[in-house]
Coordinates of C-alpha atoms in Angstrom, one line a residue:
M881 CA -34.2 -65.2 -55.5
L882 CA -31.8 -66.0 -52.4
E883 CA -29.2 -64.1 -53.8
K884 CA -31.4 -61.3 -53.6
V885 CA -32.5 -61.7 -49.8
Y886 CA -31.1 -59.4 -47.0
V887 CA -31.3 -60.0 -43.6
S888 CA -30.7 -57.5 -41.0
V889 CA -29.2 -59.0 -37.4
V890 CA -29.8 -56.6 -34.6
V891 CA -27.6 -56.9 -31.5
P892 CA -28.3 -55.1 -28.1
V893 CA -24.9 -54.7 -26.3
F894 CA -24.1 -54.2 -22.5
N895 CA -21.3 -55.1 -20.3
S896 CA -20.9 -58.4 -22.5
A897 CA -17.0 -58.0 -23.1
D898 CA -16.6 -61.2 -22.2
C899 CA -18.8 -63.1 -24.6
L900 CA -19.1 -60.3 -27.4
P901 CA -16.5 -61.1 -29.7
R902 CA -17.3 -65.1 -30.1
C903 CA -20.9 -63.7 -30.9
I904 CA -20.1 -61.0 -33.3
E905 CA -17.4 -63.7 -34.9
S906 CA -20.6 -66.1 -35.2
I907 CA -22.3 -63.4 -37.0
R908 CA -19.7 -62.4 -39.2
S909 CA -18.9 -66.3 -40.4
Q910 CA -22.5 -67.2 -41.4
T911 CA -22.8 -68.9 -44.5
F912 CA -25.4 -66.4 -45.3
K913 CA -22.8 -63.2 -46.4
Q914 CA -26.0 -60.7 -47.4
L915 CA -26.0 -59.3 -43.6
Q916 CA -26.6 -55.7 -42.1
I917 CA -25.4 -56.2 -38.4
L918 CA -26.4 -53.7 -36.2
L919 CA -24.6 -53.4 -32.8
V920 CA -26.5 -51.0 -30.5
D921 CA -24.3 -50.5 -27.1
D922 CA -26.3 -49.3 -24.6
G923 CA -24.0 -47.4 -22.5
S924 CA -21.3 -50.3 -21.3
N925 CA -19.2 -49.2 -18.7
D926 CA -16.6 -52.4 -19.6
E927 CA -15.0 -52.8 -22.8
S928 CA -18.1 -53.5 -25.1
G929 CA -18.5 -50.5 -27.1
K930 CA -14.6 -50.7 -28.2
I931 CA -15.3 -53.9 -29.2
C932 CA -17.7 -52.9 -31.6
D933 CA -15.7 -50.2 -33.0
D934 CA -13.1 -52.0 -33.4
Y935 CA -15.3 -55.1 -35.1
A936 CA -17.0 -52.2 -37.7
K937 CA -13.2 -51.3 -38.8
L938 CA -12.9 -55.1 -39.7
D939 CA -16.2 -55.5 -41.3
T940 CA -18.1 -53.4 -43.6
R941 CA -21.7 -54.7 -42.9
I942 CA -21.1 -53.8 -39.0
E943 CA -23.1 -50.8 -38.4
V944 CA -22.6 -49.4 -34.1
Y945 CA -24.8 -47.1 -32.6
H946 CA -23.9 -46.2 -28.9
L947 CA -27.0 -45.2 -26.6
K948 CA -27.0 -44.4 -23.2
N949 CA -28.8 -46.8 -20.6
R950 CA -32.1 -47.0 -22.6
G951 CA -32.4 -50.5 -22.0
V952 CA -33.1 -53.4 -24.0
S953 CA -36.3 -52.9 -25.5
D954 CA -35.8 -49.4 -26.4
T955 CA -32.4 -50.6 -27.8
R956 CA -34.2 -52.9 -29.9
N957 CA -36.4 -50.4 -31.1
Y958 CA -33.7 -48.1 -32.4
A959 CA -32.4 -50.3 -34.3
L960 CA -35.3 -51.0 -35.9
T961 CA -35.3 -47.4 -37.2
K962 CA -32.3 -48.1 -39.0
V963 CA -32.6 -52.1 -40.7
R964 CA -32.5 -52.3 -44.3
G965 CA -33.2 -56.0 -44.7
I966 CA -36.1 -57.7 -45.9
Y967 CA -36.0 -60.1 -42.8
I968 CA -34.8 -59.1 -39.7
Q969 CA -33.0 -61.4 -37.0
F970 CA -32.3 -60.8 -33.3
V971 CA -29.5 -61.8 -31.2
D972 CA -28.5 -61.6 -27.7
S973 CA -25.0 -60.3 -27.0
D974 CA -23.9 -63.3 -24.5
D975 CA -25.1 -66.0 -27.2
Y976 CA -23.8 -67.0 -30.8
L977 CA -24.9 -68.8 -33.9
S978 CA -24.5 -72.0 -35.4
K979 CA -22.8 -71.3 -38.4
N980 CA -26.0 -72.1 -41.1
M981 CA -28.5 -70.8 -38.7
T982 CA -29.4 -67.7 -41.3
K983 CA -29.3 -69.5 -44.3
I984 CA -31.2 -72.2 -43.0
M985 CA -34.0 -70.0 -41.6
V986 CA -34.1 -67.7 -44.8
D987 CA -34.3 -70.7 -47.0
K988 CA -37.0 -72.0 -45.0
L989 CA -38.8 -69.0 -45.2
E990 CA -38.5 -68.6 -48.5
K991 CA -39.2 -72.0 -49.6
T992 CA -42.5 -72.2 -47.8
K993 CA -43.4 -68.4 -48.2
S994 CA -44.0 -67.8 -44.4
D995 CA -44.0 -64.8 -42.5
M996 CA -41.7 -65.8 -39.3
A997 CA -39.5 -69.0 -39.0
V998 CA -39.1 -70.6 -35.6
C999 CA -36.3 -73.1 -34.8
N1000 CA -34.6 -74.8 -31.7
Y1001 CA -31.5 -73.6 -29.4
N1002 CA -29.2 -75.4 -27.5
K1003 CA -28.7 -74.2 -23.6
V1004 CA -24.5 -73.8 -23.1
F1005 CA -23.9 -73.9 -19.4
R1006 CA -20.1 -73.6 -19.2
S1007 CA -18.5 -76.1 -21.4
M1008 CA -21.6 -78.2 -21.6
T1009 CA -24.1 -77.8 -24.5
I1010 CA -27.5 -79.4 -23.7
P1011 CA -30.1 -79.2 -26.3
N1012 CA -33.6 -77.6 -25.6
M1013 CA -36.0 -80.2 -25.4
K1014 CA -39.5 -77.9 -25.8
C1015 CA -40.3 -77.9 -29.4
D1016 CA -43.0 -78.0 -32.2
T1017 CA -43.6 -80.8 -34.2
P1018 CA -41.4 -79.4 -37.8
G1019 CA -44.1 -77.7 -40.3
I1020 CA -46.4 -74.8 -41.4
Y1021 CA -48.7 -73.4 -39.2
S1022 CA -51.2 -70.5 -39.6
N1023 CA -51.0 -68.1 -37.2
K1024 CA -53.9 -68.8 -35.0
D1025 CA -52.9 -72.4 -34.9
Y1026 CA -49.4 -71.1 -33.6
L1027 CA -51.0 -68.7 -31.3
C1028 CA -52.8 -71.8 -30.1
K1029 CA -49.3 -74.1 -29.8
T1030 CA -48.0 -71.5 -27.1
L1031 CA -51.1 -72.2 -24.7
S1032 CA -48.6 -75.8 -24.2
D1033 CA -46.2 -73.5 -22.1
A1034 CA -46.6 -69.7 -22.7
G1035 CA -43.7 -69.2 -20.5
H1036 CA -41.6 -71.3 -21.8
H1037 CA -38.4 -69.4 -23.8
Y1038 CA -38.8 -71.3 -26.9
Y1039 CA -42.1 -69.2 -27.6
G1040 CA -41.4 -66.0 -25.3
V1041 CA -38.1 -64.8 -27.0
V1042 CA -37.2 -63.1 -30.3
W1043 CA -33.6 -64.9 -30.9
N1044 CA -34.9 -67.9 -32.5
K1045 CA -37.3 -66.5 -35.1
L1046 CA -36.8 -64.8 -38.5
Y1047 CA -39.5 -61.9 -39.5
R1048 CA -40.3 -59.9 -42.3
R1049 CA -39.7 -56.4 -41.8
N1050 CA -42.4 -55.7 -43.6
I1051 CA -44.8 -56.8 -41.5
I1052 CA -43.2 -54.9 -38.4
E1053 CA -43.2 -51.7 -40.1
K1054 CA -46.5 -52.0 -41.5
N1055 CA -47.8 -52.6 -38.2
K1056 CA -45.7 -50.6 -36.5
I1057 CA -44.6 -53.5 -34.0
V1058 CA -42.1 -52.6 -31.4
F1059 CA -40.8 -53.6 -28.2
D1060 CA -43.0 -51.9 -24.8
K1061 CA -40.0 -50.3 -23.1
N1062 CA -42.3 -50.3 -20.0
V1063 CA -42.3 -53.7 -19.6
T1064 CA -39.1 -55.1 -18.0
L1065 CA -40.6 -59.1 -18.2
G1066 CA -42.0 -60.5 -21.3
E1067 CA -41.3 -58.0 -23.9
D1068 CA -40.1 -60.2 -26.1
F1069 CA -43.6 -62.3 -26.0
I1070 CA -45.3 -59.6 -26.1
F1071 CA -43.4 -58.4 -29.4
N1072 CA -44.2 -62.0 -31.1
I1073 CA -47.9 -62.3 -30.0
N1074 CA -48.2 -58.9 -31.7
Y1075 CA -46.3 -60.3 -34.7
W1076 CA -48.6 -63.2 -35.1
L1077 CA -51.6 -61.3 -35.3
K1078 CA -50.5 -59.8 -38.2
C1079 CA -48.8 -62.4 -39.7
Q1080 CA -50.1 -65.4 -41.7
K1081 CA -48.0 -68.5 -41.8
V1082 CA -45.4 -69.7 -39.5
V1083 CA -42.6 -72.3 -40.3
V1084 CA -41.5 -74.8 -37.6
L1085 CA -37.5 -76.0 -38.3
G1086 CA -37.1 -79.0 -35.3
K1087 CA -32.7 -78.0 -35.8
H1088 CA -31.2 -76.2 -32.9
L1089 CA -29.4 -73.8 -34.1
Y1090 CA -29.4 -71.1 -31.8
Q1091 CA -26.9 -71.1 -28.8
Y1092 CA -28.3 -69.9 -25.7
N1093 CA -25.7 -68.9 -22.8
K1094 CA -27.0 -69.6 -19.5
S1095 CA -23.8 -69.6 -17.6
N1096 CA -24.1 -66.0 -16.6
G1097 CA -27.6 -66.5 -16.3
A1098 CA -30.1 -67.2 -13.4
T1099 CA -29.5 -69.9 -11.2
L1100 CA -31.7 -71.4 -8.5
S1101 CA -29.8 -69.2 -6.3
Q1102 CA -30.8 -65.8 -7.3
C1103 CA -34.6 -66.9 -6.3
W1104 CA -33.1 -66.4 -2.7
Y1105 CA -32.0 -62.6 -3.0
K1106 CA -35.3 -61.8 -4.6
R1107 CA -36.7 -59.1 -2.6
I1108 CA -40.4 -58.7 -2.5
E1109 CA -40.4 -55.5 -4.7
D1110 CA -39.5 -57.9 -7.4
C1111 CA -41.9 -59.9 -7.1
Q1112 CA -44.8 -57.5 -7.0
S1113 CA -43.1 -55.6 -10.0
E1114 CA -43.4 -59.2 -12.1
L1115 CA -46.9 -59.9 -11.4
E1116 CA -47.6 -56.2 -12.5
N1117 CA -45.5 -57.3 -15.6
R1118 CA -47.2 -60.4 -16.3
K1119 CA -50.8 -58.9 -15.4
H1120 CA -49.6 -56.8 -18.9
I1121 CA -48.2 -59.8 -21.0
Y1122 CA -51.7 -62.0 -19.7
R1123 CA -53.9 -58.5 -21.3
N1124 CA -52.0 -58.7 -24.4
Y1125 CA -52.1 -62.4 -24.6
K1126 CA -56.0 -62.6 -23.6
E1127 CA -56.6 -59.8 -26.7
A1128 CA -55.1 -61.8 -29.2
F1129 CA -57.2 -64.6 -28.4
E1130 CA -60.1 -62.4 -28.3
T1131 CA -59.1 -60.9 -31.6
L1132 CA -59.1 -64.0 -33.3
G1133 CA -62.4 -64.6 -32.3
I1134 CA -61.5 -68.2 -30.1
Y1135 CA -61.2 -66.8 -26.5
N1136 CA -63.9 -68.7 -25.4
I1137 CA -62.8 -71.9 -26.8
Y1138 CA -59.6 -71.7 -24.6
E1139 CA -60.1 -69.8 -21.8
E1140 CA -59.4 -72.3 -19.4
D1141 CA -55.8 -72.6 -20.7
I1142 CA -55.2 -69.2 -20.8
L1143 CA -56.2 -68.7 -17.5
F1144 CA -53.7 -71.6 -16.8
Y1145 CA -51.3 -68.8 -17.5
W1146 CA -51.8 -67.7 -13.8
I1147 CA -51.5 -71.2 -12.2
V1148 CA -48.1 -71.5 -13.2
F1149 CA -47.3 -68.3 -11.6
Y1150 CA -49.3 -69.2 -8.4
V1151 CA -47.7 -72.6 -7.9
R1152 CA -44.0 -71.4 -8.4
Q1153 CA -44.6 -68.7 -6.1
K1154 CA -46.1 -70.7 -3.3
L1155 CA -43.4 -73.5 -3.7
S1156 CA -40.8 -70.1 -4.2
I1157 CA -42.3 -68.3 -0.6
K1158 CA -42.0 -71.9 1.6
D1159 CA -38.7 -73.1 0.0
E1160 CA -36.8 -70.1 -1.7
Y1161 CA -36.8 -66.7 -0.8
V1162 CA -34.8 -67.8 2.6
N1163 CA -34.1 -64.2 2.9
W1164 CA -37.4 -62.5 3.6
T1165 CA -38.7 -62.1 6.8
E1166 CA -41.8 -63.9 8.0
E1167 CA -43.8 -60.8 7.4
E1168 CA -42.8 -60.7 4.1
K1169 CA -43.9 -63.7 3.0
K1170 CA -47.0 -63.3 4.7
T1171 CA -47.5 -60.3 2.6
W1172 CA -46.8 -61.8 -0.5
N1173 CA -48.5 -64.8 0.3
H1174 CA -51.8 -62.8 1.1
Q1175 CA -51.3 -60.5 -1.9
I1176 CA -51.2 -63.4 -4.6
E1177 CA -54.2 -65.0 -2.9
N1178 CA -56.0 -62.0 -3.3
D1179 CA -55.2 -60.9 -6.5
A1180 CA -58.5 -60.7 -8.7
D1181 CA -56.4 -62.4 -11.8
I1182 CA -55.2 -65.2 -9.6
K1183 CA -58.7 -66.0 -7.6
N1184 CA -60.3 -65.7 -11.1
S1185 CA -58.0 -68.8 -12.3
L1186 CA -58.3 -70.5 -9.1
Q1187 CA -62.1 -71.1 -9.5
K1188 CA -62.1 -71.3 -13.2
V1189 CA -59.5 -73.9 -13.8
S1190 CA -60.4 -77.5 -13.0
K1191 CA -59.2 -78.6 -9.6
S1192 CA -57.3 -81.5 -10.8
R1193 CA -55.6 -80.1 -13.7
I1194 CA -54.2 -77.4 -10.7
V1195 CA -53.0 -80.4 -8.6
R1196 CA -51.4 -82.2 -11.5
Y1197 CA -49.6 -79.4 -12.0
G1198 CA -48.4 -78.7 -8.5
K1199 CA -47.2 -82.1 -8.5
K1200 CA -45.4 -82.0 -11.9
Y1201 CA -43.6 -78.5 -11.0
Q1202 CA -42.7 -80.0 -7.6
L1203 CA -41.0 -82.8 -9.1
E1204 CA -39.1 -80.7 -11.9
Y1205 CA -37.9 -78.5 -8.6
N1206 CA -36.4 -81.2 -6.9
I1207 CA -34.7 -82.4 -10.1
K1208 CA -33.2 -78.7 -10.5
C1209 CA -31.8 -78.7 -7.3
V1210 CA -29.9 -82.0 -7.8
L1211 CA -28.5 -80.6 -10.7
K1212 CA -27.7 -77.5 -9.2
K1213 CA -25.5 -79.6 -6.6
W1214 CA -23.8 -81.1 -9.4
G1215 CA -22.8 -78.2 -11.4
G1216 CA -25.2 -75.0 -11.3
L1217 CA -27.1 -76.5 -13.8
I1218 CA -30.6 -75.2 -14.5
Y1219 CA -33.2 -76.5 -17.2

C-alpha cells in the first residue's frame, strides 16, 4: 500500500548557499509526504551548514549531519548508513525537484514491481529551462537489457547520474553497494552499474521530473583552463569506469556480443581529446599538447579500441562530434548555453 512506503532523500551539501533553499523547499513540498530528508553538509565554508540547521528546526523530517571535507562519494556513503526508507532518492543541493517527482517515481516503481525507476530531466540555464533530449523509450526493461541501452551513450548524464533515479534500499544494503571514494569522475555511473547487476527490472518514465541546474556548471570555456594533470587524472578515472563497465557485461555473459560497442567508450574520449588539443587547451604550451597527444595515442586501452572499432564508425562519430562542438560554440556566444 502506498501509505506504507517511505522514501529517504539524500542531499550532499557543499557551498551551495545560493541554491540550497530552493532545493530543500522542493523536497519539503513534495506531494509524497512520507520522507526522511538527510542533509549532509561536507564542511561548507559559506552559510550552507546554517541553512541546513535552520530547516531542520522547521521540518521534523529533516536530519542534518556535518562532516569535514570528505568528498561527495564519502558523504553519500555516510548518508546511506542513516537511511531508513524502503526507497532511496538522491538530490544534488544546487538542483530541485518537480512537485510530484517522488510520488510519480514511487507509484511507478510500486505498480510495476521494478527495482529502479528512471525519469528524464530539464537543464536549467539561468532563467531558461531546456528539456534533456536523451531518453529511453518508456517501459520496463530487464537489468541486462537496460545495461545494453547505456551503450548508446555510456558517458551521458542520463545514465550516469543517480539523481534521476529511485532505488530500493534493500538491494543496496544486501549487496553492499557504495560510492567509490577513490574515483573523482563517474562514481555515480559505477554505483549504477553495480546496482543494475543486482536488480531484476528497471522502469523508465518519459517525464521530465528533475531540474538540473547548469547555471553554475561547466561551460565550454572551462576546457580552456584545464591542466594536463587534470586530463591525466580524467584518463585514470575513465579506466576505472571502463573496468567496471566491461566486468558488468562479462558477468552477464554478453561481453563478446557487444565488445565493439563497449570499446567505443574509448573512441568517444579519444575523438574529444584530439579536438580539445586542437581548439580548446589554449593555455597549454606546445610541449604539453605534444605530451598529452603522445599519451592518448599510446594508451593501451585507446590503441586497442582504435584497432577493433571499425574505421568508418570512428570517422562518422568524429564528424558528428565536430558538428555538435560547432553548435555549442554558437550557443556559447548567444548566452553561455551548453547542451
